[in-house]
Amino acid sequence: MTVSHNLGFPRIGERRELKKATEAYWKGDLDYAGLEAAGAELRRANWAKQQAAGIDLIPSNDFSFYDQVLGLSCLIGNVPERFGWNGRDMNIDVAFDMARGTQGAIACEMTKWFDTNYHYIVPEFTKNTTFELVGSKIFDEFAEAKAQGIVTKPVMVGPATYLTLGKVTDGSNLDKFDLADSLIEVYVQIAEKLAADGAEWLQIDEPIFSLDLNDAQRAVIEKAYARLAQVDGIKIMVANYFGELADNMELFTSLPVEALHIDAVRGIKEAEVVAARLDDEKYLSVGIIDGRNIWKTDLERALATIETIKGEIGAGRLIVGPSCSLLHSPVTLRSETKLDDEFKNWLAFAEEKLDEIVFLANAADSKLDKTMLADNKQAMADRADSARIHDAAVKRRAAAVADKDRQRGSPYAERAKKQHAKMNLPAYPTTTIGSFPQTQEVRKARAAHKKGRMSDAEYDAFLEAKIAEAVKMQEDMGFDMLVHGEFERNDMVEYFGEQLAGYAFTKFGWVQSYGSRYVKPPIIFGDVSRPEPMTVKWSKYAQSLTDKPMKGMLTGPVTMVQWAFVRDDQPRSETVKQVALAIRDEVVDLEAAGLAAIQIDEAAFREGLPLRRADWDAYLKWAVESFRIASCGVADDTQIHTHMCYSEFNDIIEAIADMDADCISIETSRSQMELLDAFVAFQYPNEIGPGVYDIHSPRVPEKQEMIDLLKKATKVLPAERVWVNPDCGLKTRGWAEVEPALRHMVDAARELRDRAA
Ligand code: GLN
Ligand code: ZN
């Protein structure tokens, strides 16, 4: 019998019930029992859904009120000392303190889970770190499901991945991998207790198999699974996802465990090789349904792969599942009442993916659901040649892109002269990253307009008034390059996506990003083009109010694609190229409308970097090219800016320079300019705005602090190429902090300028 399997189900609920419950609890509007009840209901509903769909191996402990890596830290008592935890009693408040910080203790760091947009709480290790089984969540949830008649397969992050993702925080010379032995013993206890509780399976996630591994990591893996193999009475499945095994294949297939899970979407090329190498005892879980995208699976093709693998290993050892946890998919298509039927018929969210898994497992056992297969074939065919997807003009244009389209007229040095002559900016020119506070008033007006309670004319007048206020304020403060404030934008991707052909939007397609913050990525389903100008009206209006240069403000092609669900019927690079051409049209129109400077934000440029080094060059090539396609349609004297929300550029600084933006702004204030190192070492040739104001904090920095930061920056960068700006956009802040902070910033620049004169 082929086993149908799931690695994890979205925990947020169909209507974001998890967010509502946790936020109410944090506010004090819901008590502990109420929070617990909300969690229990979400788990119950998820288990029931999976059972009803016919999934054999249903996960537990995939639920979390915040994050599963944080959950593991709590289970094994790895709580940083600053939280004053008593070392014995574990409960959800300890986790929330670590995630959100307390009066006396800053929150643990959070960072992206591999190359997803999900963020985990970074485990901290010090010389004093010990591990002890203090939590009970994994056992409690197993018992809870069992009481509901379901023997689940508990899931947890594996020891090698846990150590890899954590960091040493006490500045000691601790080698975190030396903690492996004591950590592994806790895993042994967990496995033993689960076995005693009646669990048949334990899934241990080790997605680091998708990374380039070093010897220390390999050693931990070998030790961990040799030791866990000694635990009787429970079968262990080690799961890799998010990529190919590549040169880790040998290590992976030789693990002494009962089952292995592979990502057969991203690793489709090696799936059969893994099957062929497997010894006779092992089960293979084939992750053939894409857990990270929203398209229906081509069931005929998937079935062919499954049949081949079955031929290798036999149906008795075959498990069929999603590539990774469905945490990264929206919950259910049933909620999408606004999407038309034709389009909906191309999609599968988490619930619909369960049906695909069960279909394949059944089909492998000669219980083929012919109706479902026929419907699926029809959907595939409809989508493949739908007129909604294919725009011959867009394809022709993308195919015709030539070197000249990726090249500015002159090199930076010559452009700079023309730009400076045209704009006549002073030394240390001041600007911001684009957005100003999205106040209640702004959000209310947008909502009213969306719901039809505010007419187009009224809303336009409202936005114009906001822009006029912002322009006046910037002039009063003495800014050198102004922005219009982005009041018209809900989100830097959605705003553009809504105006581009080839994009669609869901109503409830939320995916957890971190804690109670969820995102609703747009869907890029077809060839992308820009039917009409998207921002020109606002930028032009803003420019008409001032003699100072106004900066046009756009989102770049890589970010537009990185933060979306992307079509799977053509290479990502092709989709990015189409988006780049659409942005290019906007750039050219902004220039024609009289904007002397245009910023193209690439907040997600680094995030798009593939997990393995070997794949970096190919990515960087098309990512850089896309920026150049978007930006190179303008004359020499139009200044192109870009902005990136971070500053770890060490590995990719060459590519950043290759983008050839006239000016780049980055985040540097929190690291006290240390993060400029890459730019200094590389001798970054163009202009640069190292952020001097940390916009992530409500604190108002003093003028002197910013002067100090700027002095630090000009010690290592040529002063004539340094701009003065905050770390990022100001939309999440309030005017009460922003106004004084910006005044201090402009004054800081003035003072430096005066001293230099
Ligand atoms: N222009 C955007 C803003 O100021 C940039 C934000 C970002 O890159 N995250 O909000
Ligand atoms: Zn930013």
Coordinates of N, CA and C and ligand atoms in Angstrom, one line a residue, residues 433 492 563 599 601-603 643-646 665-667 695-696 726-729, ligand 2:
I433 N 13.9 57.6 1.6 CA 13.8 56.3 0.8 C 12.5 56.2 0.1
M492 N 4.5 47.9 -1.5 CA 5.4 48.2 -2.6 C 5.3 47.2 -3.8
W563 N 8.5 38.4 -4.3 CA 7.4 38.5 -3.3 C 6.1 38.1 -3.9
Q599 N 14.1 56.2 -8.4 CA 14.6 55.2 -7.6 C 13.9 53.9 -7.9
D601 N 13.6 50.3 -6.2 CA 13.9 49.6 -5.0 C 14.1 48.1 -5.3
E602 N 15.1 47.5 -4.8 CA 15.3 46.1 -4.9 C 15.5 45.5 -3.5
A603 N 14.5 45.6 -2.7 CA 14.5 45.1 -1.3 C 14.8 43.6 -1.2
H643 N 17.6 51.1 -3.9 CA 17.6 51.0 -2.4 C 17.5 49.5 -2.0
M644 N 18.3 49.1 -1.1 CA 18.3 47.7 -0.6 C 18.2 47.8 0.9
C645 N 17.3 46.9 1.5 CA 17.0 47.0 2.9 C 17.9 46.3 3.8
Y646 N 19.2 46.3 3.6 CA 20.1 45.5 4.4 C 21.5 45.9 3.9
S665 N 21.2 53.3 -1.8 CA 21.0 53.6 -0.4 C 20.8 52.2 0.3
I666 N 21.5 52.1 1.4 CA 21.5 50.8 2.2 C 21.3 51.0 3.7
E667 N 21.1 49.9 4.4 CA 20.9 50.0 5.8 C 22.2 49.9 6.6
I695 N 15.2 53.3 11.1 CA 13.8 53.5 11.1 C 13.0 52.4 11.8
H696 N 13.7 51.3 12.2 CA 13.1 50.2 12.8 C 12.7 50.5 14.3
P726 N 17.8 58.1 5.6 CA 17.5 57.1 6.6 C 17.8 55.7 6.0
D727 N 17.7 54.7 6.9 CA 17.9 53.3 6.5 C 16.9 52.7 5.5
C728 N 15.7 53.2 5.6 CA 14.6 52.6 4.8 C 13.4 53.6 4.8
G729 N 12.3 53.2 4.2 CA 11.1 54.0 4.1 C 10.5 54.2 5.5
Ligands
ZN2 ZN 14.4 49.3 2.8

